[in-house]
PDB file of N, CA and C in Angstrom:
ATOM      1  N   PRO A 141     151.026  70.058 125.626  1.00  0.00           N
ATOM      2  CA  PRO A 141     150.134  69.592 124.656  1.00  0.00           C
ATOM      3  C   PRO A 141     148.467  69.764 124.761  1.00  0.00           C
ATOM      4  N   ALA A 142     147.807  70.174 123.687  1.00  0.00           N
ATOM      5  CA  ALA A 142     146.431  70.424 123.822  1.00  0.00           C
ATOM      6  C   ALA A 142     145.808  69.369 124.379  1.00  0.00           C
ATOM      7  N   PHE A 143     145.901  67.827 123.648  1.00  0.00           N
ATOM      8  CA  PHE A 143     145.095  66.871 124.325  1.00  0.00           C
ATOM      9  C   PHE A 143     145.373  66.490 125.917  1.00  0.00           C
ATOM     10  N   ALA A 144     146.488  66.717 126.358  1.00  0.00           N
ATOM     11  CA  ALA A 144     146.643  66.710 127.711  1.00  0.00           C
ATOM     12  C   ALA A 144     145.786  67.557 128.446  1.00  0.00           C
ATOM     13  N   GLN A 145     145.459  68.847 127.918  1.00  0.00           N
ATOM     14  CA  GLN A 145     144.269  69.297 128.745  1.00  0.00           C
ATOM     15  C   GLN A 145     143.020  68.935 128.581  1.00  0.00           C
ATOM     16  N   SER A 146     142.868  68.205 127.429  1.00  0.00           N
ATOM     17  CA  SER A 146     141.477  67.792 127.226  1.00  0.00           C
ATOM     18  C   SER A 146     140.660  67.143 128.274  1.00  0.00           C
ATOM     19  N   PRO A 147     141.178  66.185 128.887  1.00  0.00           N
ATOM     20  CA  PRO A 147     140.653  65.490 130.119  1.00  0.00           C
ATOM     21  C   PRO A 147     139.968  66.555 131.247  1.00  0.00           C
ATOM     22  N   ASN A 148     141.000  67.380 131.471  1.00  0.00           N
ATOM     23  CA  ASN A 148     140.554  68.392 132.525  1.00  0.00           C
ATOM     24  C   ASN A 148     139.443  69.206 132.193  1.00  0.00           C
ATOM     25  N   LEU A 149     139.476  69.642 130.775  1.00  0.00           N
ATOM     26  CA  LEU A 149     138.099  70.341 130.018  1.00  0.00           C
ATOM     27  C   LEU A 149     136.888  69.577 130.256  1.00  0.00           C
ATOM     28  N   ALA A 150     137.142  68.218 129.885  1.00  0.00           N
ATOM     29  CA  ALA A 150     135.902  67.387 130.093  1.00  0.00           C
ATOM     30  C   ALA A 150     135.410  67.346 131.368  1.00  0.00           C
ATOM     31  N   VAL A 151     136.232  67.245 132.613  1.00  0.00           N
ATOM     32  CA  VAL A 151     135.654  67.299 133.680  1.00  0.00           C
ATOM     33  C   VAL A 151     135.149  68.622 134.089  1.00  0.00           C
ATOM     34  N   ARG A 152     135.846  69.796 133.866  1.00  0.00           N
ATOM     35  CA  ARG A 152     135.113  70.918 133.948  1.00  0.00           C
ATOM     36  C   ARG A 152     133.776  71.141 133.386  1.00  0.00           C
ATOM     37  N   ALA A 153     133.790  70.407 132.054  1.00  0.00           N
ATOM     38  CA  ALA A 153     132.486  70.518 131.445  1.00  0.00           C
ATOM     39  C   ALA A 153     131.288  69.510 132.160  1.00  0.00           C
ATOM     40  N   GLU A 154     131.680  68.673 132.798  1.00  0.00           N
ATOM     41  CA  GLU A 154     130.848  68.020 133.673  1.00  0.00           C
ATOM     42  C   GLU A 154     130.414  68.482 134.852  1.00  0.00           C
ATOM     43  N   GLN A 155     131.450  69.336 135.446  1.00  0.00           N
ATOM     44  CA  GLN A 155     130.857  70.067 136.397  1.00  0.00           C
ATOM     45  C   GLN A 155     130.059  71.265 136.108  1.00  0.00           C
ATOM     46  N   ALA A 156     130.272  71.847 134.943  1.00  0.00           N
ATOM     47  CA  ALA A 156     129.258  72.833 134.326  1.00  0.00           C
ATOM     48  C   ALA A 156     127.941  72.025 134.177  1.00  0.00           C
ATOM     49  N   TYR A 157     127.889  71.143 133.953  1.00  0.00           N
ATOM     50  CA  TYR A 157     126.481  70.432 133.233  1.00  0.00           C
ATOM     51  C   TYR A 157     126.069  70.285 134.470  1.00  0.00           C
ATOM     52  N   GLN A 158     126.513  69.444 135.747  1.00  0.00           N
ATOM     53  CA  GLN A 158     126.172  69.270 136.873  1.00  0.00           C
ATOM     54  C   GLN A 158     125.232  70.572 137.644  1.00  0.00           C
ATOM     55  N   LYS A 159     125.704  71.721 137.313  1.00  0.00           N
ATOM     56  CA  LYS A 159     125.230  72.929 137.791  1.00  0.00           C
ATOM     57  C   LYS A 159     124.275  73.705 136.820  1.00  0.00           C
ATOM     58  N   LYS A 160     123.817  72.756 136.012  1.00  0.00           N
ATOM     59  CA  LYS A 160     123.165  73.202 134.607  1.00  0.00           C
ATOM     60  C   LYS A 160     123.343  74.473 134.026  1.00  0.00           C
ATOM     61  N   ASP A 161     124.656  74.666 133.842  1.00  0.00           N
ATOM     62  CA  ASP A 161     125.177  75.746 133.018  1.00  0.00           C
ATOM     63  C   ASP A 161     125.493  75.192 131.839  1.00  0.00           C
ATOM     64  N   PHE A 162     124.424  75.040 130.992  1.00  0.00           N
ATOM     65  CA  PHE A 162     124.606  73.963 129.593  1.00  0.00           C
ATOM     66  C   PHE A 162     125.567  74.811 128.735  1.00  0.00           C
ATOM     67  N   ALA A 163     125.341  75.961 128.640  1.00  0.00           N
ATOM     68  CA  ALA A 163     125.947  76.827 127.531  1.00  0.00           C
ATOM     69  C   ALA A 163     127.676  76.654 127.995  1.00  0.00           C
ATOM     70  N   GLU A 164     128.027  76.736 129.313  1.00  0.00           N
ATOM     71  CA  GLU A 164     129.579  76.729 129.491  1.00  0.00           C
ATOM     72  C   GLU A 164     129.953  75.184 129.321  1.00  0.00           C
ATOM     73  N   SER A 165     129.220  74.157 129.765  1.00  0.00           N
ATOM     74  CA  SER A 165     129.131  72.970 129.509  1.00  0.00           C
ATOM     75  C   SER A 165     129.704  72.575 127.935  1.00  0.00           C
ATOM     76  N   ALA A 166     128.798  73.004 127.085  1.00  0.00           N
ATOM     77  CA  ALA A 166     128.805  72.509 125.585  1.00  0.00           C
ATOM     78  C   ALA A 166     130.208  73.260 125.254  1.00  0.00           C
ATOM     79  N   LYS A 167     130.358  74.351 125.664  1.00  0.00           N
ATOM     80  CA  LYS A 167     131.702  75.396 125.152  1.00  0.00           C
ATOM     81  C   LYS A 167     132.888  74.518 125.758  1.00  0.00           C
ATOM     82  N   LEU A 168     132.798  73.894 126.953  1.00  0.00           N
ATOM     83  CA  LEU A 168     134.267  73.261 127.412  1.00  0.00           C
ATOM     84  C   LEU A 168     134.160  71.815 126.671  1.00  0.00           C
ATOM     85  N   TYR A 169     133.137  71.261 126.604  1.00  0.00           N
ATOM     86  CA  TYR A 169     132.947  69.947 125.853  1.00  0.00           C
ATOM     87  C   TYR A 169     133.859  69.970 124.374  1.00  0.00           C
ATOM     88  N   GLN A 170     133.252  71.318 123.798  1.00  0.00           N
ATOM     89  CA  GLN A 170     133.931  71.461 122.253  1.00  0.00           C
ATOM     90  C   GLN A 170     135.361  71.759 122.358  1.00  0.00           C
ATOM     91  N   ALA A 171     135.779  72.306 123.192  1.00  0.00           N
ATOM     92  CA  ALA A 171     137.185  72.881 123.637  1.00  0.00           C
ATOM     93  C   ALA A 171     137.958  71.484 123.896  1.00  0.00           C
ATOM     94  N   ALA A 172     137.396  70.540 124.560  1.00  0.00           N
ATOM     95  CA  ALA A 172     138.012  69.243 124.755  1.00  0.00           C
ATOM     96  C   ALA A 172     137.958  68.320 123.480  1.00  0.00           C
ATOM     97  N   ILE A 173     136.882  68.560 122.738  1.00  0.00           N
ATOM     98  CA  ILE A 173     137.020  67.827 121.503  1.00  0.00           C
ATOM     99  C   ILE A 173     137.898  68.142 120.519  1.00  0.00           C
ATOM    100  N   ASP A 174     138.047  69.770 120.451  1.00  0.00           N
ATOM    101  CA  ASP A 174     138.916  70.419 119.483  1.00  0.00           C
ATOM    102  C   ASP A 174     140.266  70.116 120.020  1.00  0.00           C
ATOM    103  N   GLY A 175     140.527  69.708 121.370  1.00  0.00           N
ATOM    104  CA  GLY A 175     142.013  69.542 121.892  1.00  0.00           C
ATOM    105  C   GLY A 175     142.344  68.113 121.721  1.00  0.00           C
ATOM    106  N   GLY A 176     141.459  67.266 121.005  1.00  0.00           N
ATOM    107  CA  GLY A 176     141.995  66.020 120.900  1.00  0.00           C
ATOM    108  C   GLY A 176     141.206  65.056 121.396  1.00  0.00           C
ATOM    109  N   ASP A 177     140.357  65.137 122.367  1.00  0.00           N
ATOM    110  CA  ASP A 177     139.564  64.079 123.079  1.00  0.00           C
ATOM    111  C   ASP A 177     138.331  63.902 122.181  1.00  0.00           C
ATOM    112  N   THR A 178     138.347  62.588 121.463  1.00  0.00           N
ATOM    113  CA  THR A 178     137.569  62.125 120.502  1.00  0.00           C
ATOM    114  C   THR A 178     136.829  60.850 121.081  1.00  0.00           C
ATOM    115  N   SER A 179     136.844  60.968 122.555  1.00  0.00           N
ATOM    116  CA  SER A 179     136.249  59.821 123.310  1.00  0.00           C
ATOM    117  C   SER A 179     134.566  59.749 123.109  1.00  0.00           C
ATOM    118  N   SER A 180     133.894  58.655 122.917  1.00  0.00           N
ATOM    119  CA  SER A 180     132.556  58.520 122.675  1.00  0.00           C
ATOM    120  C   SER A 180     131.822  59.479 123.709  1.00  0.00           C
ATOM    121  N   ASN A 181     132.099  59.359 124.861  1.00  0.00           N
ATOM    122  CA  ASN A 181     131.396  60.022 126.165  1.00  0.00           C
ATOM    123  C   ASN A 181     131.509  61.431 126.083  1.00  0.00           C
ATOM    124  N   THR A 182     132.750  61.819 125.793  1.00  0.00           N
ATOM    125  CA  THR A 182     132.949  63.458 125.541  1.00  0.00           C
ATOM    126  C   THR A 182     132.016  63.738 124.814  1.00  0.00           C
ATOM    127  N   ILE A 183     132.308  63.124 123.378  1.00  0.00           N
ATOM    128  CA  ILE A 183     131.492  63.951 122.405  1.00  0.00           C
ATOM    129  C   ILE A 183     129.808  63.645 122.446  1.00  0.00           C
ATOM    130  N   TYR A 184     129.486  62.578 123.057  1.00  0.00           N
ATOM    131  CA  TYR A 184     127.919  62.278 123.492  1.00  0.00           C
ATOM    132  C   TYR A 184     127.690  63.543 124.363  1.00  0.00           C
ATOM    133  N   ASN A 185     128.292  63.509 125.648  1.00  0.00           N
ATOM    134  CA  ASN A 185     128.173  64.613 126.596  1.00  0.00           C
ATOM    135  C   ASN A 185     127.816  65.909 125.954  1.00  0.00           C
ATOM    136  N   GLY A 186     128.685  66.276 124.902  1.00  0.00           N
ATOM    137  CA  GLY A 186     128.903  67.658 124.612  1.00  0.00           C
ATOM    138  C   GLY A 186     127.643  67.845 123.713  1.00  0.00           C
ATOM    139  N   ALA A 187     127.140  66.700 123.122  1.00  0.00           N
ATOM    140  CA  ALA A 187     125.916  66.850 122.342  1.00  0.00           C
ATOM    141  C   ALA A 187     124.669  67.143 123.278  1.00  0.00           C
ATOM    142  N   CYS A 188     124.617  66.473 124.359  1.00  0.00           N
ATOM    143  CA  CYS A 188     123.700  66.829 125.288  1.00  0.00           C
ATOM    144  C   CYS A 188     123.616  68.045 125.792  1.00  0.00           C
ATOM    145  N   ALA A 189     124.798  68.250 126.069  1.00  0.00           N
ATOM    146  CA  ALA A 189     124.851  69.905 126.777  1.00  0.00           C
ATOM    147  C   ALA A 189     124.666  70.819 125.625  1.00  0.00           C
ATOM    148  N   TYR A 190     124.832  70.893 124.352  1.00  0.00           N
ATOM    149  CA  TYR A 190     124.437  71.640 123.333  1.00  0.00           C
ATOM    150  C   TYR A 190     122.789  71.609 123.259  1.00  0.00           C
ATOM    151  N   SER A 191     122.470  70.419 123.121  1.00  0.00           N
ATOM    152  CA  SER A 191     120.763  70.191 123.055  1.00  0.00           C
ATOM    153  C   SER A 191     120.209  70.792 124.336  1.00  0.00           C
ATOM    154  N   LEU A 192     120.632  71.072 125.524  1.00  0.00           N
ATOM    155  CA  LEU A 192     119.983  71.619 126.590  1.00  0.00           C
ATOM    156  C   LEU A 192     120.258  72.947 126.645  1.00  0.00           C
ATOM    157  N   ALA A 193     121.367  73.443 125.894  1.00  0.00           N
ATOM    158  CA  ALA A 193     121.777  74.715 125.842  1.00  0.00           C
ATOM    159  C   ALA A 193     121.106  75.532 124.829  1.00  0.00           C
ATOM    160  N   GLY A 194     119.899  74.676 124.118  1.00  0.00           N
ATOM    161  CA  GLY A 194     119.060  75.501 122.698  1.00  0.00           C
ATOM    162  C   GLY A 194     119.920  75.454 121.535  1.00  0.00           C
ATOM    163  N   ARG A 195     121.112  74.812 121.263  1.00  0.00           N
ATOM    164  CA  ARG A 195     121.867  74.920 120.387  1.00  0.00           C
ATOM    165  C   ARG A 195     121.630  73.442 119.525  1.00  0.00           C
ATOM    166  N   LYS A 196     120.464  73.070 118.985  1.00  0.00           N
ATOM    167  CA  LYS A 196     120.099  71.732 118.223  1.00  0.00           C
ATOM    168  C   LYS A 196     121.212  71.815 117.198  1.00  0.00           C
ATOM    169  N   ASP A 197     121.518  72.514 116.075  1.00  0.00           N
ATOM    170  CA  ASP A 197     122.421  72.244 114.999  1.00  0.00           C
ATOM    171  C   ASP A 197     123.869  71.603 115.630  1.00  0.00           C
ATOM    172  N   GLU A 198     124.415  72.263 116.664  1.00  0.00           N
ATOM    173  CA  GLU A 198     125.584  71.857 117.235  1.00  0.00           C
ATOM    174  C   GLU A 198     125.514  70.474 117.739  1.00  0.00           C
ATOM    175  N   ALA A 199     124.426  70.060 118.600  1.00  0.00           N
ATOM    176  CA  ALA A 199     123.992  68.963 119.113  1.00  0.00           C
ATOM    177  C   ALA A 199     124.139  67.855 118.049  1.00  0.00           C
ATOM    178  N   PHE A 200     123.252  68.053 117.061  1.00  0.00           N
ATOM    179  CA  PHE A 200     123.027  67.177 116.000  1.00  0.00           C
ATOM    180  C   PHE A 200     124.417  66.744 115.232  1.00  0.00           C
ATOM    181  N   ALA A 201     125.141  67.763 114.836  1.00  0.00           N
ATOM    182  CA  ALA A 201     126.475  67.500 114.224  1.00  0.00           C
ATOM    183  C   ALA A 201     127.292  66.656 115.102  1.00  0.00           C
ATOM    184  N   LEU A 202     127.342  66.794 116.515  1.00  0.00           N
ATOM    185  CA  LEU A 202     128.180  65.672 117.307  1.00  0.00           C
ATOM    186  C   LEU A 202     127.439  64.525 117.562  1.00  0.00           C
ATOM    187  N   LEU A 203     126.238  64.532 117.313  1.00  0.00           N
ATOM    188  CA  LEU A 203     125.526  63.096 117.202  1.00  0.00           C
ATOM    189  C   LEU A 203     125.720  62.382 115.978  1.00  0.00           C
ATOM    190  N   ASP A 204     125.855  62.988 114.744  1.00  0.00           N
ATOM    191  CA  ASP A 204     126.055  62.810 113.525  1.00  0.00           C
ATOM    192  C   ASP A 204     127.495  61.958 113.487  1.00  0.00           C
ATOM    193  N   ARG A 205     128.483  62.854 114.155  1.00  0.00           N
ATOM    194  CA  ARG A 205     129.733  62.368 114.123  1.00  0.00           C
ATOM    195  C   ARG A 205     129.696  60.878 114.956  1.00  0.00           C
ATOM    196  N   LEU A 206     129.228  60.792 115.959  1.00  0.00           N
ATOM    197  CA  LEU A 206     129.065  59.402 116.535  1.00  0.00           C
ATOM    198  C   LEU A 206     128.414  58.284 115.978  1.00  0.00           C
ATOM    199  N   ILE A 207     127.371  58.769 115.501  1.00  0.00           N
ATOM    200  CA  ILE A 207     126.653  57.593 114.522  1.00  0.00           C
ATOM    201  C   ILE A 207     127.542  57.308 113.331  1.00  0.00           C
ATOM    202  N   GLU A 208     128.044  58.045 112.622  1.00  0.00           N
ATOM    203  CA  GLU A 208     129.198  57.770 111.522  1.00  0.00           C
ATOM    204  C   GLU A 208     130.169  56.850 111.875  1.00  0.00           C
ATOM    205  N   ASN A 209     130.557  56.953 113.274  1.00  0.00           N
ATOM    206  CA  ASN A 209     131.721  56.200 113.673  1.00  0.00           C
ATOM    207  C   ASN A 209     131.328  55.017 114.451  1.00  0.00           C
ATOM    208  N   ALA A 210     130.028  54.748 114.339  1.00  0.00           N
ATOM    209  CA  ALA A 210     129.293  53.764 115.046  1.00  0.00           C
ATOM    210  C   ALA A 210     129.573  53.643 116.597  1.00  0.00           C
ATOM    211  N   SER A 211     129.755  54.664 117.270  1.00  0.00           N
ATOM    212  CA  SER A 211     130.238  54.857 118.735  1.00  0.00           C
ATOM    213  C   SER A 211     128.670  55.044 119.508  1.00  0.00           C
ATOM    214  N   VAL A 212     127.787  55.161 118.830  1.00  0.00           N
ATOM    215  CA  VAL A 212     126.491  55.170 119.436  1.00  0.00           C
ATOM    216  C   VAL A 212     125.335  54.603 118.446  1.00  0.00           C
ATOM    217  N   SER A 213     124.262  54.011 119.050  1.00  0.00           N
ATOM    218  CA  SER A 213     123.086  53.533 118.150  1.00  0.00           C
ATOM    219  C   SER A 213     122.157  54.775 118.153  1.00  0.00           C
ATOM    220  N   THR A 214     121.403  54.551 116.953  1.00  0.00           N
ATOM    221  CA  THR A 214     120.254  55.437 116.881  1.00  0.00           C
ATOM    222  C   THR A 214     119.474  55.321 117.832  1.00  0.00           C
ATOM    223  N   GLN A 215     119.164  54.070 118.411  1.00  0.00           N
ATOM    224  CA  GLN A 215     118.081  53.536 119.735  1.00  0.00           C
ATOM    225  C   GLN A 215     118.610  54.604 120.774  1.00  0.00           C
ATOM    226  N   GLN A 216     119.898  54.588 121.155  1.00  0.00           N
ATOM    227  CA  GLN A 216     120.413  55.259 122.419  1.00  0.00           C
ATOM    228  C   GLN A 216     119.964  56.735 122.215  1.00  0.00           C
ATOM    229  N   VAL A 217     120.221  57.422 121.016  1.00  0.00           N
ATOM    230  CA  VAL A 217     120.235  58.671 120.851  1.00  0.00           C
ATOM    231  C   VAL A 217     118.578  59.167 121.138  1.00  0.00           C
ATOM    232  N   THR A 218     117.768  58.177 120.406  1.00  0.00           N
ATOM    233  CA  THR A 218     116.298  58.413 120.501  1.00  0.00           C
ATOM    234  C   THR A 218     115.673  58.242 121.965  1.00  0.00           C
ATOM    235  N   ASN A 219     116.137  57.456 122.635  1.00  0.00           N
ATOM    236  CA  ASN A 219     115.930  57.281 123.925  1.00  0.00           C
ATOM    237  C   ASN A 219     116.201  57.991 125.176  1.00  0.00           C
ATOM    238  N   ASP A 220     117.237  58.924 124.943  1.00  0.00           N
ATOM    239  CA  ASP A 220     117.893  59.602 125.695  1.00  0.00           C
ATOM    240  C   ASP A 220     117.056  61.133 125.955  1.00  0.00           C
ATOM    241  N   THR A 221     116.698  61.392 127.198  1.00  0.00           N
ATOM    242  CA  THR A 221     115.936  62.413 127.361  1.00  0.00           C
ATOM    243  C   THR A 221     116.670  63.765 127.173  1.00  0.00           C
ATOM    244  N   ASP A 222     118.238  63.720 127.256  1.00  0.00           N
ATOM    245  CA  ASP A 222     119.074  65.019 126.939  1.00  0.00           C
ATOM    246  C   ASP A 222     118.855  65.542 125.696  1.00  0.00           C
TER     247      ASP A 222
END
């Protein structure tokens, strides 16, 4: 099942993030989300990766999703440097 692969994708996304390969990280986080991983951590980290990869529209789309679901506060988003 797709969701079973999602945690592995999130781990790979974090590894790419740590290597500062933000475009790859964003791609992997998005694949995890599309595969059913809707944890606030995965979505938030995906937004950060998109932002650092210069893809602001995708980053804001994920942040909007979190804020709409009350999974993250606007203060947290504003104070984060990613």
